[in-house]
Amino acid sequence: MKHITSILALLVLSVSGCANTTQTNQAPQTIQLNTLPMLMGTWRQAPPIEHNHQLYWLTASEQSGLQVWDQTGTLLGQFAGNTENSDIRVLANQHYVISTVERESGDTLLLELALPQGELTLVKRIRNPLAEVEALCLYQDQQHNIQLFSVDTLGDVQQRVVFNQQQQQFTDVAVRHFIGAPNIQSCVADDNQQTLYLVEENIGVWQYSANPERDASRTLISAVSPFGNIKGEVKHANLLANGNLLISAPEHNQLWLINPTNPDAAKAYSFVLPDGSTPKIENAVTTALNGKLLAGVYDDETGNSYQANIPLNPIKNNSSKTKNAVFLADKQTTPVSRFGDAADDPAIWINKHNTQQSLILGTNKKQGLMVYNLAGELKQSLDIGRVNNVDVRYGVSVNGQLMDIATASNRSNQHISIFSINPQTAQVALLSEIATDLSDIYGLCMYQSQQQTYVFVNDTNGRYQQYQLDLNKKITAKKVREFSLPSQPEGCVADDQHQLLYMGEEAMGIWQINAEPVQTDPQLIIKTNDTFVADVEGLGIYLLDGQRYLIASSQGNDSYAVFALDKNNQHIGSFTIEANIAAGIDGTSETDGLDITSIAIGSHYPDGLLVVQDGRNVMPTQPQNFKLINATQLKQQILHWLK
Ligand code: CA
Ligand code: CA
Ligand code: CA
Ligand code: CA
Ligand code: CA
């Protein structure tokens, strides 16, 4: 949707005659190309590499393969092979990883480069069985793992982890794949901004999130004529340290400097060969050396690369990003059995006799209630309909006996489904169903006072009903209160001790109301904003040192916001859950429901457990599931935020 809007916007601009902004009329600044002997007869690319304030060149040629040169033209190292399309990242102090495609085999190669020796060693060969790789680029994620993007001739984009930072070793873990576009000529990733750029020859430069937990939608940031200012086809993207891009447009001898956050301010450069003639620049790969920007520039016309000094006039960044804390999941549940948006809301049941035998109940809104153990294995599937939200309470009198129970909102029949949980066998069983008079039952949570157990349910119009359960003799429930929020809520959580109910109105924020069935109005206590982004989804309360912290799924930016309930509901920070490569567990995104406990569960979770629904289960791509996060990470982060 996004990209269509951008093309339309650009089309409208050009039709109305406003597209030809000043930069096309301005003569592009000319950059002189200089000859270096070792860059003659190179093939496709000659990136310069800065290492300890010294300059090195990595050249590729059909006859000699990959070669590493020092500044004076001394050959340091070599790797025989017909390769192209290299990209580079730092591994550790003296070591670099280089990705490249081997033409004959079609394989992607990962090489380790040691500097200053210039030694090149093949460390990994990745087969590309489906189609030829067109573009290849490396990306260092927030945890410093090195990932590889490859785009093939079918437009399929593959993302994989190739170096595990934690274990300091090369690996090959498929993360996700998505359909990019046909005719992708090159790609480049901005590690700081977690952004991937794909250059589509006859369209322009597409921007994606490089984080697999973000939406795979794209934005066209720069377009070729007639949609935009760039004349002719675009070929290569090079990233500068400040996030600016250099995009080559060889047909018209243009190199565009573009700031993705401010694309209207783009500037064009052109090149001149040492003999004064005009080149056909395929690519310009830069490195910064002693404050100067240096490029290896490949000219398709002469088949040579040249050295060039690029004038440094960076275009200023328009965006500011706040950094979230990063947590890792350490377990995940079996994926649900249905594709699409199916998993929704979890509830943790703590087995007080043996906390290691605790359970996670998770709704599958296309099937029923799923029961998982702490290893994430599916133990039971109660196929009772489209259950949406689930919650748990302990020590409820059922026929005179104290039992633990779960309740779930069931959209198949507008009922509240009631389950018993047997602490001896850890078996969950459907006890009964209670009819409601809601037209479209949606969210649900439970509240337990000294005497009574209640269920709150709401419908999609914002209408709440509070039911008081009576599970003795006959399973019944009495509606004791009704109230409304302005628009659709879903996530809710009750603080039994303080007799308060917190409710997430998806578009607006978080409301609070007395959980006792008394006549009072709900109060809006937290509003959505730039960091706490609608939809507001799952809510949970974490206790630390006698203080209450409300954890809320900020679905619009794939993060979780933490509010100090006992400090005027102040936002103290946000976190994201990112991939745990060593454990083979992806991060989380677009979270609906969540549950959290501060109660120690075995020795593994001494500070409790957070369970969240994951809207995009990748690494590899599978139906949705729930992720388990050790709450020690949250505890330490809260203490850090409060310092
Ligand atoms: Ca969802
Ligand atoms: Ca729940
Ligand atoms: Ca929702
Ligand atoms: Ca995920
Ligand atoms: Ca996964």
XYZ file of C-alpha atoms and ligand atoms in Angstrom:
648
model
C 0.000 0.000 0.000
C 2.754 2.345 1.079
C 4.714 2.069 -2.157
C 1.658 2.581 -4.334
C 0.973 5.778 -2.452
C 4.546 6.921 -2.994
C 4.423 6.228 -6.738
C 1.078 7.965 -6.996
C 2.384 10.937 -5.055
C 5.373 11.160 -7.372
C 3.166 10.798 -10.444
C 0.882 13.536 -9.236
C 3.912 15.727 -8.628
C 5.302 15.208 -12.107
C 1.935 15.682 -13.790
C 1.372 18.933 -11.949
C 4.795 20.074 -13.118
C 6.308 20.474 -9.675
C 8.594 17.469 -9.840
C 11.409 19.253 -11.640
C 12.812 20.843 -8.550
C 15.985 22.881 -8.796
C 18.530 20.079 -8.545
C 17.895 18.788 -12.076
C 18.441 22.231 -13.533
C 21.602 22.763 -11.551
C 24.690 21.442 -13.330
C 25.913 18.463 -11.291
C 29.253 18.919 -9.570
C 32.000 17.095 -11.507
C 34.307 14.595 -9.809
C 37.727 13.836 -11.306
C 38.689 10.162 -11.629
C 42.321 9.198 -10.988
C 44.242 6.223 -12.328
C 45.774 3.635 -9.989
C 47.699 0.789 -11.680
C 46.094 -1.996 -9.651
C 42.614 -0.782 -10.524
C 43.132 -1.211 -14.261
C 41.227 -4.103 -15.825
C 39.154 -4.766 -12.728
C 35.829 -6.364 -13.147
C 32.695 -4.793 -11.769
C 33.899 -3.346 -8.471
C 36.958 -2.149 -6.571
C 36.058 -1.184 -3.022
C 38.670 0.656 -0.954
C 39.021 -0.496 2.665
C 40.234 1.690 5.516
C 42.044 -0.224 8.243
C 43.998 1.512 11.026
C 44.217 4.692 8.937
C 45.748 2.752 6.035
C 44.090 2.239 2.705
C 43.678 -1.141 0.966
C 41.896 -2.102 -2.237
C 39.852 -5.199 -2.950
C 39.678 -5.834 -6.665
C 37.924 -8.512 -8.673
C 38.888 -9.552 -12.161
C 37.998 -12.442 -14.410
C 41.578 -13.704 -14.672
C 42.958 -13.111 -11.203
C 39.956 -13.470 -8.907
C 39.734 -11.387 -5.750
C 42.902 -9.513 -4.882
C 43.918 -7.397 -1.914
C 46.348 -4.547 -2.487
C 47.972 -2.005 -0.269
C 48.110 1.684 -1.119
C 51.442 1.372 -2.916
C 50.128 -1.310 -5.255
C 51.698 -4.321 -3.568
C 49.597 -7.449 -3.932
C 48.925 -8.858 -0.457
C 46.441 -11.666 -0.912
C 44.374 -13.429 -3.492
C 41.390 -15.747 -3.874
C 41.061 -17.422 -7.255
C 37.534 -17.320 -8.581
C 35.234 -15.456 -10.856
C 33.431 -13.399 -8.254
C 31.352 -10.229 -8.143
C 29.122 -8.179 -5.901
C 31.174 -7.968 -2.742
C 30.223 -6.376 0.536
C 32.205 -6.116 3.744
C 31.761 -5.900 7.527
C 34.180 -5.842 10.445
C 34.275 -9.077 12.453
C 36.821 -8.199 15.105
C 39.799 -5.882 15.223
C 41.899 -7.246 12.403
C 39.324 -9.373 10.621
C 36.623 -8.643 8.087
C 33.959 -10.734 6.413
C 33.413 -10.363 2.690
C 30.388 -11.694 0.865
C 30.560 -12.322 -2.846
C 28.887 -14.372 -5.578
C 30.918 -16.923 -7.495
C 29.800 -16.648 -11.091
C 30.356 -20.248 -12.303
C 28.774 -22.102 -9.386
C 26.252 -19.410 -8.547
C 27.207 -19.920 -4.903
C 27.452 -17.155 -2.371
C 30.862 -17.168 -0.723
C 31.863 -15.757 2.630
C 35.537 -14.949 2.950
C 37.487 -13.781 5.913
C 39.982 -11.010 5.281
C 42.845 -10.455 7.706
C 44.527 -7.052 7.615
C 47.218 -5.783 7.372
C 48.392 -9.166 5.981
C 45.707 -9.137 3.290
C 45.065 -12.858 3.643
C 41.751 -14.092 2.169
C 40.209 -17.341 3.459
C 37.006 -19.002 2.292
C 34.843 -19.695 5.365
C 31.439 -20.542 3.955
C 29.781 -21.509 0.714
C 26.010 -21.051 0.457
C 24.142 -22.734 -2.377
C 21.463 -20.775 -4.201
C 19.350 -23.567 -5.634
C 16.373 -21.571 -6.877
C 17.731 -18.802 -9.069
C 20.782 -16.722 -9.793
C 21.740 -14.164 -7.174
C 21.600 -10.612 -8.485
C 22.398 -8.578 -5.415
C 24.102 -9.314 -2.133
C 24.720 -7.243 0.969
C 25.727 -7.648 4.589
C 23.960 -6.272 7.658
C 25.153 -6.137 11.244
C 22.158 -6.352 13.570
C 21.710 -4.768 17.015
C 23.395 -7.735 18.671
C 26.294 -7.488 16.215
C 25.454 -10.720 14.437
C 26.225 -10.480 10.746
C 23.345 -11.142 8.425
C 23.272 -11.551 4.669
C 20.610 -10.348 2.251
C 20.575 -11.886 -1.205
C 18.163 -11.029 -3.979
C 17.742 -13.411 -6.897
C 16.520 -12.924 -10.453
C 12.997 -13.907 -9.370
C 12.954 -10.983 -6.950
C 13.052 -13.226 -3.870
C 14.916 -11.672 -0.943
C 16.590 -14.140 1.427
C 17.784 -13.031 4.837
C 20.077 -15.250 6.915
C 22.428 -14.960 9.854
C 25.968 -15.848 8.751
C 28.015 -14.922 11.810
C 26.924 -15.509 15.397
C 28.516 -12.820 17.539
C 27.801 -14.544 20.853
C 29.517 -17.762 19.781
C 32.045 -15.968 17.545
C 31.477 -18.355 14.696
C 30.199 -18.545 11.165
C 26.794 -20.104 10.761
C 23.944 -20.221 8.264
C 20.529 -19.629 9.834
C 17.647 -18.790 7.498
C 15.739 -15.850 8.976
C 13.030 -14.967 6.457
C 12.373 -14.406 2.812
C 10.036 -12.035 1.089
C 9.267 -10.929 -2.439
C 11.290 -7.834 -3.292
C 11.064 -6.792 -6.924
C 12.309 -7.868 -10.332
C 15.474 -6.257 -11.731
C 17.109 -5.578 -8.395
C 20.622 -4.429 -9.263
C 22.121 -3.981 -5.820
C 21.369 -3.771 -2.143
C 22.903 -2.128 0.880
C 22.015 -2.168 4.582
C 22.285 0.646 7.108
C 23.182 -1.083 10.394
C 22.454 1.974 12.564
C 19.009 2.577 11.136
C 18.240 -1.156 10.692
C 17.308 -0.394 7.118
C 17.715 -2.255 3.842
C 17.796 -0.544 0.448
C 17.110 -2.360 -2.806
C 17.833 -0.686 -6.118
C 15.316 -1.594 -8.823
C 16.818 -0.723 -12.194
C 13.958 1.101 -13.880
C 12.045 2.271 -10.792
C 14.379 3.575 -8.084
C 15.488 2.916 -4.529
C 13.241 0.968 -2.165
C 13.560 1.158 1.601
C 12.687 -1.778 3.869
C 13.280 -2.539 7.509
C 16.279 -4.867 7.860
C 14.841 -6.115 11.136
C 12.907 -9.314 10.381
C 10.415 -8.480 13.120
C 9.293 -5.342 11.344
C 6.728 -5.170 8.588
C 8.181 -6.129 5.174
C 6.413 -3.199 3.497
C 8.521 -0.831 1.421
C 8.842 2.834 0.571
C 10.155 4.272 -2.665
C 12.606 6.945 -1.520
C 14.046 7.959 -4.892
C 12.664 7.291 -8.319
C 13.860 7.420 -11.889
C 12.192 9.580 -14.526
C 9.268 10.006 -15.185
C 8.407 9.239 -11.553
C 11.353 11.162 -10.145
C 14.447 13.185 -10.944
C 16.977 10.469 -11.705
C 17.622 10.077 -15.444
C 18.057 6.590 -16.844
C 18.461 3.348 -14.950
C 19.818 3.081 -11.419
C 22.426 0.441 -10.619
C 24.352 0.582 -7.405
C 23.772 1.782 -3.857
C 26.594 2.710 -1.518
C 26.024 3.783 2.070
C 27.921 6.537 3.849
C 28.492 6.507 7.606
C 25.879 9.254 8.115
C 23.160 7.204 6.436
C 23.302 9.037 3.103
C 23.260 6.925 -0.053
C 25.224 7.213 -3.276
C 23.169 5.856 -6.147
C 24.751 5.352 -9.569
C 22.844 6.134 -12.763
C 25.408 5.202 -15.462
C 23.456 6.106 -18.623
C 23.642 9.797 -17.837
C 26.933 9.736 -15.920
C 25.189 10.568 -12.677
C 25.866 9.733 -9.076
C 23.118 10.800 -6.682
C 23.689 11.690 -3.049
C 20.435 10.969 -1.230
C 19.403 11.261 2.375
C 16.562 8.757 2.822
C 14.997 10.924 5.544
C 15.106 13.993 3.312
C 15.020 12.714 -0.285
C 13.907 16.060 -1.754
C 17.349 17.500 -1.000
C 19.136 14.977 -3.279
C 22.206 16.206 -5.188
C 23.691 14.872 -8.424
C 27.382 14.488 -9.275
C 29.028 13.516 -12.554
C 32.478 12.093 -13.311
C 35.254 12.840 -15.744
C 37.925 10.311 -16.787
C 41.650 11.175 -16.522
C 41.725 11.842 -20.304
C 38.769 14.205 -20.024
C 36.169 11.870 -21.534
C 32.908 10.794 -19.952
C 32.637 7.425 -18.181
C 29.677 5.132 -17.637
C 29.795 4.684 -13.886
C 28.416 1.362 -12.687
C 29.243 1.874 -9.048
C 31.132 4.000 -6.560
C 32.147 2.268 -3.330
C 33.410 4.535 -0.604
C 35.427 4.456 2.562
C 36.291 7.307 4.884
C 40.018 7.893 5.341
C 41.331 10.592 7.661
C 38.168 12.630 7.336
C 38.016 12.345 3.551
C 35.616 10.290 1.518
C 37.433 8.079 -0.942
C 35.819 5.953 -3.627
C 36.654 3.116 -5.938
C 34.632 3.898 -9.050
C 34.005 1.294 -11.757
C 33.526 2.441 -15.336
C 31.712 -0.013 -17.556
C 32.924 1.817 -20.676
C 36.671 1.250 -20.133
C 36.426 -1.794 -17.864
C 38.639 -0.070 -15.311
C 38.172 1.197 -11.806
C 39.408 4.595 -10.713
C 40.135 6.329 -7.488
C 38.055 9.418 -6.691
C 37.725 11.889 -3.860
C 34.061 12.522 -3.220
C 33.333 16.027 -1.893
C 31.849 15.651 1.580
C 28.630 17.644 1.753
C 26.411 15.275 3.686
C 22.695 15.961 3.703
C 21.465 16.269 7.265
C 19.335 13.641 8.852
C 15.725 14.530 9.568
C 14.875 11.658 11.858
C 15.672 10.932 15.462
C 15.153 7.494 16.885
C 14.968 6.647 20.552
C 16.750 3.483 21.514
C 14.747 0.724 23.135
C 16.157 -1.870 25.479
C 16.639 -5.239 23.793
C 15.556 -8.525 25.371
C 15.865 -12.043 23.982
C 13.347 -14.867 24.198
C 14.733 -18.137 25.503
C 11.880 -20.458 24.576
C 9.068 -20.463 22.060
C 5.919 -22.531 21.751
C 5.053 -24.920 18.982
C 3.554 -22.827 16.140
C -0.253 -22.834 16.024
C -1.783 -25.089 13.407
C -3.282 -22.270 11.352
C -1.539 -19.687 9.165
C -2.466 -16.028 9.377
C -3.405 -14.069 12.484
C -4.384 -16.968 14.729
C -2.456 -16.992 18.002
C -3.636 -14.167 20.205
C -3.481 -14.091 23.982
C -1.534 -16.120 26.560
C -2.075 -16.715 30.266
C 0.538 -18.185 32.595
C -0.724 -20.775 35.088
C 1.713 -21.342 37.940
C 1.717 -24.817 39.395
C 2.266 -24.032 43.072
C 3.224 -27.637 43.894
C 5.937 -27.694 41.285
C 6.577 -24.469 39.433
C 8.565 -26.294 36.716
C 5.290 -27.969 35.749
C 3.584 -24.622 35.137
C 1.617 -24.076 31.945
C 1.036 -21.506 29.276
C -2.498 -21.309 27.964
C -2.683 -19.640 24.577
C -5.659 -18.765 22.435
C -5.790 -19.750 18.788
C -8.654 -17.646 17.498
C -9.184 -20.034 14.582
C -9.301 -23.197 16.673
C -9.493 -23.087 20.451
C -7.377 -23.052 23.599
C -3.836 -24.435 23.367
C -1.933 -25.667 26.414
C 1.891 -25.604 26.432
C 4.489 -26.603 28.996
C 7.432 -24.335 29.840
C 9.507 -25.955 27.102
C 6.885 -24.614 24.704
C 5.611 -28.067 23.734
C 1.914 -28.399 22.934
C 0.320 -30.585 25.633
C -3.369 -30.107 24.894
C -5.537 -28.615 22.199
C -9.095 -27.830 23.294
C -10.868 -27.188 20.003
C -13.790 -25.242 21.400
C -14.091 -22.390 18.911
C -12.720 -18.925 18.274
C -11.383 -18.064 21.699
C -9.809 -14.612 21.786
C -8.472 -13.834 25.258
C -7.705 -15.986 28.267
C -6.942 -15.362 31.940
C -6.329 -17.430 35.071
C -7.216 -17.246 38.792
C -6.349 -19.505 41.707
C -8.262 -21.074 44.593
C -11.777 -20.612 43.260
C -14.486 -22.617 44.998
C -15.942 -25.143 42.533
C -18.564 -27.385 44.111
C -17.062 -26.668 47.512
C -13.524 -27.507 46.401
C -10.804 -24.937 45.756
C -9.601 -25.130 42.181
C -7.624 -23.087 39.712
C -9.641 -21.891 36.753
C -9.166 -20.214 33.399
C -11.736 -18.284 31.423
C -11.725 -17.317 27.755
C -13.870 -15.096 25.546
C -15.364 -17.312 22.863
C -16.310 -15.491 19.669
C -17.974 -18.572 18.152
C -20.942 -18.270 20.513
C -20.498 -14.994 22.520
C -19.797 -17.141 25.577
C -17.322 -17.071 28.405
C -15.679 -20.510 28.360
C -14.653 -21.728 31.817
C -11.854 -24.265 32.341
C -10.565 -26.122 35.365
C -6.844 -26.713 35.820
C -5.923 -29.812 37.815
C -2.785 -29.056 39.832
C -1.930 -32.772 40.204
C -2.099 -33.706 36.544
C -1.733 -30.211 35.034
C -4.713 -31.103 32.830
C -6.972 -28.354 31.535
C -10.644 -29.256 30.989
C -13.653 -27.298 29.787
C -16.015 -26.940 32.755
C -18.843 -24.982 31.276
C -19.849 -21.988 29.224
C -21.624 -18.837 30.278
C -23.726 -16.958 27.771
C -23.334 -13.192 27.497
C -25.595 -10.705 25.754
C -22.693 -9.012 23.963
C -23.038 -8.835 20.189
C -19.339 -9.349 19.450
C -17.408 -10.605 22.470
C -13.719 -9.676 22.310
C -11.378 -8.922 25.232
C -11.428 -10.684 28.591
C -9.637 -10.670 31.917
C -10.308 -11.836 35.460
C -10.415 -10.131 38.855
C -10.470 -11.783 42.244
C -11.396 -9.939 45.418
C -11.311 -11.440 48.934
C -14.736 -12.997 48.439
C -15.525 -13.142 44.752
C -14.151 -14.034 41.352
C -15.164 -11.861 38.413
C -14.762 -11.901 34.649
C -14.591 -8.702 32.610
C -15.531 -9.015 28.955
C -15.959 -6.367 26.329
C -17.283 -6.180 22.815
C -15.745 -4.430 19.813
C -17.865 -1.311 20.426
C -16.202 -0.671 23.770
C -18.977 -1.996 25.982
C -17.718 -3.768 29.144
C -19.602 -6.259 31.279
C -18.531 -7.549 34.670
C -19.714 -11.039 35.643
C -19.532 -12.484 39.131
C -18.896 -16.224 38.967
C -20.680 -18.784 41.115
C -19.214 -22.215 40.408
C -20.810 -24.023 43.317
C -23.622 -26.496 42.563
C -24.400 -25.080 39.169
C -21.958 -23.023 37.145
C -23.522 -19.598 36.819
C -22.535 -15.980 36.506
C -24.356 -12.817 37.404
C -23.852 -9.625 35.434
C -23.034 -7.050 38.126
C -21.969 -4.008 36.134
C -21.721 -2.437 32.691
C -19.717 0.526 31.452
C -18.176 1.679 28.157
C -14.998 3.047 26.604
C -15.242 5.317 23.519
C -13.854 2.744 21.045
C -12.603 -0.832 20.744
C -10.611 -2.161 23.705
C -9.035 -5.603 23.941
C -6.206 -6.134 26.400
C -7.024 -5.776 30.077
C -5.541 -6.774 33.403
C -6.801 -6.514 36.970
C -4.681 -5.692 39.988
C -6.451 -7.843 42.586
C -4.597 -6.319 45.519
C -5.435 -2.719 44.682
C -8.868 -3.569 43.240
C -8.120 -1.841 39.954
C -8.796 -2.770 36.357
C -6.574 -1.511 33.511
C -7.956 -1.561 29.974
C -6.309 -0.862 26.636
C -8.449 1.149 24.248
C -6.609 0.145 21.072
C -6.474 3.541 19.351
C -6.316 5.806 22.407
C -4.432 4.536 25.413
C -4.923 2.897 28.773
C -7.892 3.381 31.087
C -8.290 2.577 34.754
C -11.432 1.822 36.750
C -12.270 0.459 40.190
C -12.505 -3.316 39.716
C -15.254 -3.643 42.330
C -18.785 -3.534 40.917
C -19.439 0.049 41.994
C -20.815 2.948 39.955
C -17.810 4.971 38.778
C -16.375 6.262 35.509
C -13.242 4.935 33.796
C -10.288 7.337 33.645
C -7.825 7.652 30.758
C -4.416 7.421 32.478
C -1.977 6.849 29.568
C -2.276 8.167 26.010
C -0.663 6.746 22.871
C 2.139 8.855 21.345
C 5.318 8.546 19.217
C 6.819 5.805 21.386
C 3.646 4.127 22.656
C 1.988 3.467 19.334
C -1.539 2.205 18.613
C -2.833 -0.399 18.683
C -2.565 -0.757 22.441
C -2.786 -4.516 22.946
C -1.845 -6.948 25.711
C -1.379 -5.674 29.271
C 0.319 -7.248 32.273
C 1.528 -6.120 35.709
C 5.041 -6.856 36.966
C 5.911 -6.414 40.645
C 9.384 -5.333 41.694
C 10.381 -4.160 45.180
C 6.734 -3.558 46.055
C 6.188 -1.312 43.026
C 3.859 -2.102 40.154
C 4.930 -1.827 36.509
C 2.398 -2.056 33.714
C 3.760 -3.752 30.570
C 1.805 -2.857 27.439
C 2.162 -4.129 23.897
C 2.802 -1.103 21.680
C 1.747 -2.946 18.556
C 2.268 -0.064 16.118
C 6.047 -0.079 16.615
C 6.587 -3.706 17.602
C 7.691 -2.826 21.113
C 6.573 -2.943 24.743
C 6.152 0.094 26.964
C 6.725 0.002 30.721
C 4.727 2.344 32.996
C 5.400 2.863 36.703
C 1.867 2.609 38.130
C 2.992 3.821 41.546
C 4.806 6.817 40.078
C 1.909 8.553 38.426
C 1.776 5.985 35.575
C 4.999 7.433 34.193
C 6.544 5.826 31.077
C 9.975 4.671 32.242
C 11.122 2.986 29.044
C 10.358 0.588 26.221
C 11.877 -2.635 25.003
C 11.847 -4.855 21.967
C 12.425 -8.591 21.830
C 15.026 -9.484 19.230
C 16.336 -12.737 17.774
C 18.256 -15.119 20.009
C 20.417 -16.645 17.290
C 22.198 -19.108 19.601
C 18.847 -20.547 20.752
C 17.350 -20.407 17.248
C 14.475 -18.185 18.392
C 13.366 -15.135 16.452
C 12.303 -11.869 18.057
C 8.725 -10.694 18.390
C 6.524 -8.254 16.562
C 2.943 -7.052 16.240
C 2.179 -8.568 19.625
C -1.479 -8.988 20.559
C -1.749 -10.540 23.992
C 0.850 -10.932 26.708
C 1.050 -12.158 30.277
C 3.674 -11.617 32.926
C 4.363 -12.901 36.430
C 6.980 -11.841 38.950
C 6.678 -15.170 40.777
C 9.817 -17.332 40.540
C 9.325 -20.323 38.271
C 11.894 -23.000 39.025
C 15.528 -21.968 39.051
C 15.330 -20.922 35.437
C 13.027 -17.921 35.973
C 13.932 -16.598 39.441
C 12.372 -13.186 38.684
C 9.361 -14.487 36.823
C 8.338 -14.911 33.226
C 6.952 -12.815 30.377
C 4.990 -14.533 27.606
C 4.040 -12.644 24.450
C 2.251 -13.511 21.246
C 4.498 -13.128 18.194
C 2.743 -11.844 15.083
C 5.591 -12.849 12.725
C 7.159 -16.165 13.518
C 10.308 -16.271 11.374
C 13.705 -18.006 11.446
C 12.198 -19.939 9.633
C 8.807 -18.589 8.517
C 6.038 -20.560 10.308
C 2.543 -19.939 11.724
C 2.413 -17.635 14.758
C 3.463 -18.696 18.234
C 4.208 -17.411 21.739
C 7.646 -16.459 23.046
C 8.901 -16.935 26.630
C 11.163 -14.238 28.013
C 13.108 -14.518 31.260
C 11.856 -11.608 33.382
C 15.307 -11.157 34.940
C 16.044 -9.052 31.863
C 13.061 -6.823 32.649
C 13.952 -6.578 36.327
C 17.503 -5.460 35.536
C 16.302 -3.030 32.909
C 13.736 -1.439 35.229
C 16.439 -0.997 37.889
C 18.675 0.574 35.225
C 15.907 2.940 34.061
C 15.219 4.017 37.619
C 18.885 4.888 38.356
Ca -2.789 -10.066 15.522
Ca -4.416 -13.097 28.906
Ca -6.580 -6.071 18.997
Ca 8.897 -13.087 15.429
Ca 10.484 -18.925 15.150
